[in-house]
Amino acid sequence: MDKALVIDVGKCTGCRQCELACSYEHTGTFNPARSRITVFDFHEKARFVPYTCTQCDQAWCQQVCPVGAISNENGVKVVDAATCVGCKVCTIACPFGTVNYEPASGKVIKCDLCGGDPACARACPTEAIVFADVAVQGFEKMRAWAEKTDTAPQASA
Amino acid sequence: MHHLIIGAGPAGVRAAEALRAYDPQAKITLIDGEGEAPYSRMAIPYFLSGKIGEQGTWLHRPLEFYAENGIDLVRGRAAKVDAGTKTVTLEDGQSLSYDKLLLASGARAVNPPVEGLEGDLVHHCWTIDDARAIEKLAGKGARVTLMGAGFIGSIILEALVMRGADLTVVEIEDRMVPRMLDETAGNMLKAWCEKKGVKVLTSTRIGGVYEGGGELNIALSNGETLKADLLVVAAGVTPNIECMDGTGVEKRTGVVVNARMETSLPDVWAAGDCAEGCDFSTGDLSTLAIQPVAVEQAVIAAKNMAGIEAEYHCALPMNVLETLGLVTTSFGKHDGLEEGARATLLDADEWRYIRLEFNDGKLIGAQTVGHVSMAGCLRGLIQGRMPLGPWEDVLKTQPHRVAEAYVDLSRGVS
């Protein structure tokens, strides 16, 4: 994976254009409930946090899928909806909560980086979400966070 | 180097895959005891409900995966392991030698001590062959009794209803899924099933099963007799470890493993339902027999077999279940600790419930009914042993804000 979603929470204004863009890109409707990215509103701290899958190396979701419905395409973990049976085991195995069951389709959904041109980054008016080279510092910060949990050591060599 | 794997379920297949990646030159042999394309038992309910065909249960499509990756698939059941001569003898007499052995032989469904569970109208729902038999007997309008409303029973329940069966569930305990859900959640699930037209008898025991005239008479502890065209037994599983008899391997319910998935024998590892390793919630040994633990242990075993040091962080009990549209989850020490604290939030009208268990400023267990969003955060918080800080007080009054707590704590917004 050469590029990743780099999120700068300091720049997010909570406009939720990313959620709408994601939903539209994947479902053809403007429905935040079907978005793969969620903006959390910590209003007491005046902070908004866009939150989605970091395409972690551990790939808990892919490892656990009982029917091989999640593939690793150059580091991006992609759900094949036709193969997914909707068992949801990936939704509890992913310790980040970024694979979710979508009752509307009976399948699980997660960020697939829109095949290389993420709609959320395109829609973000403040560059809080950018699709950038992995060398960018913010990405390393996110990786560090992803690996901070006690769950990490088992799947990393 | 020859890696031999007993068992072609998720643990065996994931280990073979990982070994191929970590030890590209090694010979890898996978012993499959069912004569099927390696498949996932977890997919069986979806096969039974008609959502997928048999191929949809396969762990890999296409089947050529094994040959293309240099994984020899050998048909047969392991009868005996000889750790001294490093050989495995199959039931058909074939003998295979190994340098490193992984026991991933899984578990099998068992019968409780009840008279009459042997006939043609009584089946487990554990293998794809069981599912084929149920498919024939559980047609539209068929009278089906399900013994056991544990995790497996409850997941089959939905498939049986979707097939149009007239279903009665008989459970010994006082609620559904007693090992995963508390009284509130387990009885919510029962009420939900009853609302959907399923008869659920809890605190009820099946005393005996008698076949006559092409149907079953099932005697219940409440004095009633059920007539049925099929009885499905979902009353638990036991590890397949008989092939280790005589090896002297340390075992309890399963074969005991350490954090590297090593057994007490040299060059023998174990993973999945047949292995008994450290349990995150109790610190004791246990066989959890769940998919995430099976595949995570398999990867750890494969790494160590390939000479890459890796340790498992202990298995976290967790389950997710959808029963006729109602999703329930359970994580960690879901029934809590005496010295810990608890928060619950119930909205019975909307079929929603959440219960969190705390100890020492951390989340140690959780269960939910009717929540589907960001369930994995519960694993992250519990297994990550994340100090909740100010969120502990918030979650004690507003437990539904748990995903928010996780994002705040993990992304360091503060």
PDB file of N, CA, C and O in Angstrom, chain B residues 14-71:
ATOM      1  N   ARG B  14      -5.630 -22.385   7.852  1.00  0.00           N
ATOM      2  CA  ARG B  14      -4.948 -21.093   8.069  1.00  0.00           C
ATOM      3  C   ARG B  14      -3.482 -21.325   8.395  1.00  0.00           C
ATOM      4  O   ARG B  14      -2.596 -20.569   7.949  1.00  0.00           O
ATOM      5  N   ALA B  15      -3.201 -22.378   9.148  1.00  0.00           N
ATOM      6  CA  ALA B  15      -1.809 -22.682   9.491  1.00  0.00           C
ATOM      7  C   ALA B  15      -1.027 -23.080   8.232  1.00  0.00           C
ATOM      8  O   ALA B  15       0.114 -22.647   8.039  1.00  0.00           O
ATOM      9  N   ALA B  16      -1.646 -23.875   7.364  1.00  0.00           N
ATOM     10  CA  ALA B  16      -0.972 -24.300   6.131  1.00  0.00           C
ATOM     11  C   ALA B  16      -0.625 -23.087   5.269  1.00  0.00           C
ATOM     12  O   ALA B  16       0.491 -22.972   4.738  1.00  0.00           O
ATOM     13  N   GLU B  17      -1.602 -22.195   5.181  1.00  0.00           N
ATOM     14  CA  GLU B  17      -1.415 -20.965   4.416  1.00  0.00           C
ATOM     15  C   GLU B  17      -0.259 -20.131   4.992  1.00  0.00           C
ATOM     16  O   GLU B  17       0.604 -19.639   4.264  1.00  0.00           O
ATOM     17  N   ALA B  18      -0.265 -19.979   6.321  1.00  0.00           N
ATOM     18  CA  ALA B  18       0.775 -19.184   6.986  1.00  0.00           C
ATOM     19  C   ALA B  18       2.137 -19.857   6.838  1.00  0.00           C
ATOM     20  O   ALA B  18       3.144 -19.193   6.585  1.00  0.00           O
ATOM     21  N   LEU B  19       2.174 -21.183   6.975  1.00  0.00           N
ATOM     22  CA  LEU B  19       3.441 -21.901   6.824  1.00  0.00           C
ATOM     23  C   LEU B  19       4.002 -21.717   5.419  1.00  0.00           C
ATOM     24  O   LEU B  19       5.205 -21.555   5.236  1.00  0.00           O
ATOM     25  N   ARG B  20       3.119 -21.743   4.428  1.00  0.00           N
ATOM     26  CA  ARG B  20       3.574 -21.545   3.059  1.00  0.00           C
ATOM     27  C   ARG B  20       4.237 -20.179   2.914  1.00  0.00           C
ATOM     28  O   ARG B  20       5.260 -20.023   2.238  1.00  0.00           O
ATOM     29  N   ALA B  21       3.658 -19.177   3.593  1.00  0.00           N
ATOM     30  CA  ALA B  21       4.222 -17.824   3.512  1.00  0.00           C
ATOM     31  C   ALA B  21       5.534 -17.707   4.284  1.00  0.00           C
ATOM     32  O   ALA B  21       6.478 -17.072   3.810  1.00  0.00           O
ATOM     33  N   TYR B  22       5.605 -18.333   5.475  1.00  0.00           N
ATOM     34  CA  TYR B  22       6.773 -18.135   6.329  1.00  0.00           C
ATOM     35  C   TYR B  22       7.892 -19.136   6.054  1.00  0.00           C
ATOM     36  O   TYR B  22       9.033 -18.931   6.463  1.00  0.00           O
ATOM     37  N   ASP B  23       7.573 -20.243   5.430  1.00  0.00           N
ATOM     38  CA  ASP B  23       8.575 -21.286   5.180  1.00  0.00           C
ATOM     39  C   ASP B  23       8.388 -21.786   3.745  1.00  0.00           C
ATOM     40  O   ASP B  23       7.936 -22.910   3.507  1.00  0.00           O
ATOM     41  N   PRO B  24       8.734 -20.927   2.770  1.00  0.00           N
ATOM     42  CA  PRO B  24       8.383 -21.183   1.359  1.00  0.00           C
ATOM     43  C   PRO B  24       8.912 -22.503   0.815  1.00  0.00           C
ATOM     44  O   PRO B  24       8.289 -23.097  -0.055  1.00  0.00           O
ATOM     45  N   GLN B  25      10.056 -22.991   1.330  1.00  0.00           N
ATOM     46  CA  GLN B  25      10.664 -24.199   0.758  1.00  0.00           C
ATOM     47  C   GLN B  25      10.118 -25.494   1.371  1.00  0.00           C
ATOM     48  O   GLN B  25      10.361 -26.577   0.844  1.00  0.00           O
ATOM     49  N   ALA B  26       9.403 -25.382   2.493  1.00  0.00           N
ATOM     50  CA  ALA B  26       9.014 -26.591   3.233  1.00  0.00           C
ATOM     51  C   ALA B  26       7.944 -27.386   2.516  1.00  0.00           C
ATOM     52  O   ALA B  26       7.164 -26.862   1.722  1.00  0.00           O
ATOM     53  N   LYS B  27       7.921 -28.694   2.822  1.00  0.00           N
ATOM     54  CA  LYS B  27       6.840 -29.558   2.359  1.00  0.00           C
ATOM     55  C   LYS B  27       5.713 -29.442   3.385  1.00  0.00           C
ATOM     56  O   LYS B  27       5.954 -29.483   4.601  1.00  0.00           O
ATOM     57  N   ILE B  28       4.501 -29.254   2.904  1.00  0.00           N
ATOM     58  CA  ILE B  28       3.357 -29.094   3.812  1.00  0.00           C
ATOM     59  C   ILE B  28       2.294 -30.119   3.438  1.00  0.00           C
ATOM     60  O   ILE B  28       1.882 -30.213   2.285  1.00  0.00           O
ATOM     61  N   THR B  29       1.861 -30.898   4.447  1.00  0.00           N
ATOM     62  CA  THR B  29       0.809 -31.886   4.219  1.00  0.00           C
ATOM     63  C   THR B  29      -0.343 -31.617   5.185  1.00  0.00           C
ATOM     64  O   THR B  29      -0.131 -31.397   6.381  1.00  0.00           O
ATOM     65  N   LEU B  30      -1.551 -31.607   4.625  1.00  0.00           N
ATOM     66  CA  LEU B  30      -2.752 -31.309   5.393  1.00  0.00           C
ATOM     67  C   LEU B  30      -3.626 -32.560   5.359  1.00  0.00           C
ATOM     68  O   LEU B  30      -4.003 -33.026   4.280  1.00  0.00           O
ATOM     69  N   ILE B  31      -3.943 -33.115   6.541  1.00  0.00           N
ATOM     70  CA  ILE B  31      -4.771 -34.324   6.592  1.00  0.00           C
ATOM     71  C   ILE B  31      -6.227 -33.925   6.833  1.00  0.00           C
ATOM     72  O   ILE B  31      -6.548 -33.284   7.835  1.00  0.00           O
ATOM     73  N   ASP B  32      -7.082 -34.290   5.896  1.00  0.00           N
ATOM     74  CA  ASP B  32      -8.503 -33.967   6.005  1.00  0.00           C
ATOM     75  C   ASP B  32      -9.291 -35.230   6.334  1.00  0.00           C
ATOM     76  O   ASP B  32      -9.236 -36.197   5.591  1.00  0.00           O
ATOM     77  N   GLY B  33     -10.033 -35.194   7.413  1.00  0.00           N
ATOM     78  CA  GLY B  33     -10.728 -36.386   7.883  1.00  0.00           C
ATOM     79  C   GLY B  33     -12.153 -36.538   7.398  1.00  0.00           C
ATOM     80  O   GLY B  33     -12.835 -37.496   7.745  1.00  0.00           O
ATOM     81  N   GLU B  34     -12.649 -35.584   6.623  1.00  0.00           N
ATOM     82  CA  GLU B  34     -14.059 -35.658   6.232  1.00  0.00           C
ATOM     83  C   GLU B  34     -14.277 -35.961   4.759  1.00  0.00           C
ATOM     84  O   GLU B  34     -15.410 -36.164   4.322  1.00  0.00           O
ATOM     85  N   GLY B  35     -13.197 -35.956   3.977  1.00  0.00           N
ATOM     86  CA  GLY B  35     -13.334 -36.255   2.555  1.00  0.00           C
ATOM     87  C   GLY B  35     -14.052 -35.171   1.773  1.00  0.00           C
ATOM     88  O   GLY B  35     -14.627 -35.419   0.717  1.00  0.00           O
ATOM     89  N   GLU B  36     -14.036 -33.962   2.316  1.00  0.00           N
ATOM     90  CA  GLU B  36     -14.720 -32.840   1.654  1.00  0.00           C
ATOM     91  C   GLU B  36     -13.675 -31.821   1.208  1.00  0.00           C
ATOM     92  O   GLU B  36     -12.524 -31.863   1.643  1.00  0.00           O
ATOM     93  N   ALA B  37     -14.102 -30.866   0.411  1.00  0.00           N
ATOM     94  CA  ALA B  37     -13.278 -29.680   0.224  1.00  0.00           C
ATOM     95  C   ALA B  37     -13.229 -29.003   1.591  1.00  0.00           C
ATOM     96  O   ALA B  37     -14.256 -28.893   2.253  1.00  0.00           O
ATOM     97  N   PRO B  38     -12.027 -28.590   2.045  1.00  0.00           N
ATOM     98  CA  PRO B  38     -11.966 -27.956   3.371  1.00  0.00           C
ATOM     99  C   PRO B  38     -12.971 -26.800   3.471  1.00  0.00           C
ATOM    100  O   PRO B  38     -13.013 -25.917   2.612  1.00  0.00           O
ATOM    101  N   TYR B  39     -13.811 -26.878   4.505  1.00  0.00           N
ATOM    102  CA  TYR B  39     -14.920 -25.924   4.618  1.00  0.00           C
ATOM    103  C   TYR B  39     -14.997 -25.387   6.034  1.00  0.00           C
ATOM    104  O   TYR B  39     -14.296 -25.851   6.931  1.00  0.00           O
ATOM    105  N   SER B  40     -15.874 -24.434   6.221  1.00  0.00           N
ATOM    106  CA  SER B  40     -16.055 -23.837   7.530  1.00  0.00           C
ATOM    107  C   SER B  40     -17.399 -24.235   8.115  1.00  0.00           C
ATOM    108  O   SER B  40     -18.437 -24.034   7.487  1.00  0.00           O
ATOM    109  N   ARG B  41     -17.361 -24.775   9.331  1.00  0.00           N
ATOM    110  CA  ARG B  41     -18.621 -25.113   9.995  1.00  0.00           C
ATOM    111  C   ARG B  41     -19.476 -23.875  10.227  1.00  0.00           C
ATOM    112  O   ARG B  41     -20.699 -23.944  10.276  1.00  0.00           O
ATOM    113  N   MET B  42     -18.803 -22.736  10.389  1.00  0.00           N
ATOM    114  CA  MET B  42     -19.560 -21.506  10.643  1.00  0.00           C
ATOM    115  C   MET B  42     -20.502 -21.157   9.499  1.00  0.00           C
ATOM    116  O   MET B  42     -21.450 -20.406   9.676  1.00  0.00           O
ATOM    117  N   ALA B  43     -20.202 -21.662   8.311  1.00  0.00           N
ATOM    118  CA  ALA B  43     -21.031 -21.316   7.146  1.00  0.00           C
ATOM    119  C   ALA B  43     -22.213 -22.255   6.977  1.00  0.00           C
ATOM    120  O   ALA B  43     -23.096 -22.003   6.152  1.00  0.00           O
ATOM    121  N   ILE B  44     -22.247 -23.336   7.763  1.00  0.00           N
ATOM    122  CA  ILE B  44     -23.306 -24.339   7.599  1.00  0.00           C
ATOM    123  C   ILE B  44     -24.729 -23.771   7.747  1.00  0.00           C
ATOM    124  O   ILE B  44     -25.605 -24.091   6.943  1.00  0.00           O
ATOM    125  N   PRO B  45     -24.972 -22.923   8.737  1.00  0.00           N
ATOM    126  CA  PRO B  45     -26.338 -22.381   8.855  1.00  0.00           C
ATOM    127  C   PRO B  45     -26.792 -21.647   7.591  1.00  0.00           C
ATOM    128  O   PRO B  45     -27.973 -21.686   7.241  1.00  0.00           O
ATOM    129  N   TYR B  46     -25.837 -21.011   6.916  1.00  0.00           N
ATOM    130  CA  TYR B  46     -26.187 -20.251   5.708  1.00  0.00           C
ATOM    131  C   TYR B  46     -26.423 -21.183   4.520  1.00  0.00           C
ATOM    132  O   TYR B  46     -27.189 -20.880   3.627  1.00  0.00           O
ATOM    133  N   PHE B  47     -25.764 -22.338   4.554  1.00  0.00           N
ATOM    134  CA  PHE B  47     -26.035 -23.390   3.571  1.00  0.00           C
ATOM    135  C   PHE B  47     -27.440 -23.946   3.812  1.00  0.00           C
ATOM    136  O   PHE B  47     -28.245 -24.090   2.881  1.00  0.00           O
ATOM    137  N   LEU B  48     -27.756 -24.201   5.078  1.00  0.00           N
ATOM    138  CA  LEU B  48     -29.069 -24.772   5.415  1.00  0.00           C
ATOM    139  C   LEU B  48     -30.217 -23.817   5.117  1.00  0.00           C
ATOM    140  O   LEU B  48     -31.306 -24.238   4.757  1.00  0.00           O
ATOM    141  N   SER B  49     -29.964 -22.532   5.287  1.00  0.00           N
ATOM    142  CA  SER B  49     -31.038 -21.565   5.042  1.00  0.00           C
ATOM    143  C   SER B  49     -31.186 -21.286   3.550  1.00  0.00           C
ATOM    144  O   SER B  49     -32.113 -20.603   3.136  1.00  0.00           O
ATOM    145  N   GLY B  50     -30.265 -21.804   2.744  1.00  0.00           N
ATOM    146  CA  GLY B  50     -30.362 -21.632   1.295  1.00  0.00           C
ATOM    147  C   GLY B  50     -29.675 -20.374   0.786  1.00  0.00           C
ATOM    148  O   GLY B  50     -29.739 -20.058  -0.398  1.00  0.00           O
ATOM    149  N   LYS B  51     -28.999 -19.660   1.687  1.00  0.00           N
ATOM    150  CA  LYS B  51     -28.322 -18.422   1.274  1.00  0.00           C
ATOM    151  C   LYS B  51     -27.126 -18.716   0.378  1.00  0.00           C
ATOM    152  O   LYS B  51     -26.807 -17.933  -0.517  1.00  0.00           O
ATOM    153  N   ILE B  52     -26.463 -19.842   0.633  1.00  0.00           N
ATOM    154  CA  ILE B  52     -25.305 -20.237  -0.179  1.00  0.00           C
ATOM    155  C   ILE B  52     -25.423 -21.724  -0.533  1.00  0.00           C
ATOM    156  O   ILE B  52     -26.127 -22.474   0.135  1.00  0.00           O
ATOM    157  N   GLY B  53     -24.705 -22.135  -1.575  1.00  0.00           N
ATOM    158  CA  GLY B  53     -24.593 -23.549  -1.899  1.00  0.00           C
ATOM    159  C   GLY B  53     -23.450 -24.155  -1.106  1.00  0.00           C
ATOM    160  O   GLY B  53     -22.784 -23.458  -0.338  1.00  0.00           O
ATOM    161  N   GLU B  54     -23.171 -25.432  -1.321  1.00  0.00           N
ATOM    162  CA  GLU B  54     -22.079 -26.082  -0.578  1.00  0.00           C
ATOM    163  C   GLU B  54     -20.736 -25.391  -0.804  1.00  0.00           C
ATOM    164  O   GLU B  54     -19.934 -25.257   0.103  1.00  0.00           O
ATOM    165  N   GLN B  55     -20.518 -24.946  -2.044  1.00  0.00           N
ATOM    166  CA  GLN B  55     -19.239 -24.284  -2.344  1.00  0.00           C
ATOM    167  C   GLN B  55     -19.043 -23.021  -1.520  1.00  0.00           C
ATOM    168  O   GLN B  55     -17.920 -22.616  -1.254  1.00  0.00           O
ATOM    169  N   GLY B  56     -20.156 -22.419  -1.142  1.00  0.00           N
ATOM    170  CA  GLY B  56     -20.084 -21.198  -0.336  1.00  0.00           C
ATOM    171  C   GLY B  56     -19.535 -21.441   1.060  1.00  0.00           C
ATOM    172  O   GLY B  56     -19.186 -20.502   1.762  1.00  0.00           O
ATOM    173  N   THR B  57     -19.456 -22.707   1.485  1.00  0.00           N
ATOM    174  CA  THR B  57     -18.897 -23.021   2.809  1.00  0.00           C
ATOM    175  C   THR B  57     -17.392 -23.280   2.734  1.00  0.00           C
ATOM    176  O   THR B  57     -16.743 -23.402   3.759  1.00  0.00           O
ATOM    177  N   TRP B  58     -16.858 -23.380   1.538  1.00  0.00           N
ATOM    178  CA  TRP B  58     -15.431 -23.717   1.381  1.00  0.00           C
ATOM    179  C   TRP B  58     -14.537 -22.607   1.922  1.00  0.00           C
ATOM    180  O   TRP B  58     -14.828 -21.419   1.746  1.00  0.00           O
ATOM    181  N   LEU B  59     -13.422 -23.052   2.524  1.00  0.00           N
ATOM    182  CA  LEU B  59     -12.480 -22.080   3.066  1.00  0.00           C
ATOM    183  C   LEU B  59     -11.732 -21.352   1.952  1.00  0.00           C
ATOM    184  O   LEU B  59     -11.282 -20.241   2.126  1.00  0.00           O
ATOM    185  N   HIS B  60     -11.583 -22.034   0.821  1.00  0.00           N
ATOM    186  CA  HIS B  60     -10.923 -21.393  -0.321  1.00  0.00           C
ATOM    187  C   HIS B  60     -11.644 -21.752  -1.606  1.00  0.00           C
ATOM    188  O   HIS B  60     -12.009 -22.895  -1.816  1.00  0.00           O
ATOM    189  N   ARG B  61     -11.870 -20.803  -2.411  1.00  0.00           N
ATOM    190  CA  ARG B  61     -12.389 -21.055  -3.738  1.00  0.00           C
ATOM    191  C   ARG B  61     -11.416 -20.397  -4.700  1.00  0.00           C
ATOM    192  O   ARG B  61     -11.066 -19.232  -4.480  1.00  0.00           O
ATOM    193  N   PRO B  62     -10.962 -21.012  -5.758  1.00  0.00           N
ATOM    194  CA  PRO B  62     -11.267 -22.395  -6.110  1.00  0.00           C
ATOM    195  C   PRO B  62     -10.472 -23.398  -5.260  1.00  0.00           C
ATOM    196  O   PRO B  62      -9.515 -23.033  -4.585  1.00  0.00           O
ATOM    197  N   LEU B  63     -10.843 -24.644  -5.387  1.00  0.00           N
ATOM    198  CA  LEU B  63     -10.224 -25.727  -4.626  1.00  0.00           C
ATOM    199  C   LEU B  63      -8.761 -25.942  -5.026  1.00  0.00           C
ATOM    200  O   LEU B  63      -7.980 -26.500  -4.276  1.00  0.00           O
ATOM    201  N   GLU B  64      -8.399 -25.463  -6.212  1.00  0.00           N
ATOM    202  CA  GLU B  64      -7.016 -25.605  -6.705  1.00  0.00           C
ATOM    203  C   GLU B  64      -6.022 -24.880  -5.806  1.00  0.00           C
ATOM    204  O   GLU B  64      -4.815 -25.048  -5.940  1.00  0.00           O
ATOM    205  N   PHE B  65      -6.523 -24.052  -4.898  1.00  0.00           N
ATOM    206  CA  PHE B  65      -5.648 -23.297  -4.000  1.00  0.00           C
ATOM    207  C   PHE B  65      -4.565 -24.176  -3.385  1.00  0.00           C
ATOM    208  O   PHE B  65      -3.402 -23.798  -3.321  1.00  0.00           O
ATOM    209  N   TYR B  66      -4.957 -25.367  -2.926  1.00  0.00           N
ATOM    210  CA  TYR B  66      -4.026 -26.219  -2.181  1.00  0.00           C
ATOM    211  C   TYR B  66      -2.879 -26.702  -3.075  1.00  0.00           C
ATOM    212  O   TYR B  66      -1.710 -26.578  -2.708  1.00  0.00           O
ATOM    213  N   ALA B  67      -3.231 -27.216  -4.245  1.00  0.00           N
ATOM    214  CA  ALA B  67      -2.200 -27.692  -5.170  1.00  0.00           C
ATOM    215  C   ALA B  67      -1.307 -26.537  -5.620  1.00  0.00           C
ATOM    216  O   ALA B  67      -0.083 -26.650  -5.642  1.00  0.00           O
ATOM    217  N   GLU B  68      -1.939 -25.415  -5.927  1.00  0.00           N
ATOM    218  CA  GLU B  68      -1.166 -24.270  -6.423  1.00  0.00           C
ATOM    219  C   GLU B  68      -0.188 -23.741  -5.388  1.00  0.00           C
ATOM    220  O   GLU B  68       0.818 -23.131  -5.717  1.00  0.00           O
ATOM    221  N   ASN B  69      -0.514 -23.940  -4.102  1.00  0.00           N
ATOM    222  CA  ASN B  69       0.363 -23.460  -3.049  1.00  0.00           C
ATOM    223  C   ASN B  69       1.237 -24.562  -2.459  1.00  0.00           C
ATOM    224  O   ASN B  69       1.814 -24.395  -1.382  1.00  0.00           O
ATOM    225  N   GLY B  70       1.301 -25.678  -3.150  1.00  0.00           N
ATOM    226  CA  GLY B  70       2.171 -26.763  -2.700  1.00  0.00           C
ATOM    227  C   GLY B  70       1.741 -27.361  -1.375  1.00  0.00           C
ATOM    228  O   GLY B  70       2.578 -27.743  -0.551  1.00  0.00           O
ATOM    229  N   ILE B  71       0.444 -27.402  -1.142  1.00  0.00           N
ATOM    230  CA  ILE B  71      -0.073 -28.012   0.087  1.00  0.00           C
ATOM    231  C   ILE B  71      -0.736 -29.341  -0.310  1.00  0.00           C
ATOM    232  O   ILE B  71      -1.727 -29.346  -1.036  1.00  0.00           O
TER     233      ILE B  71
END
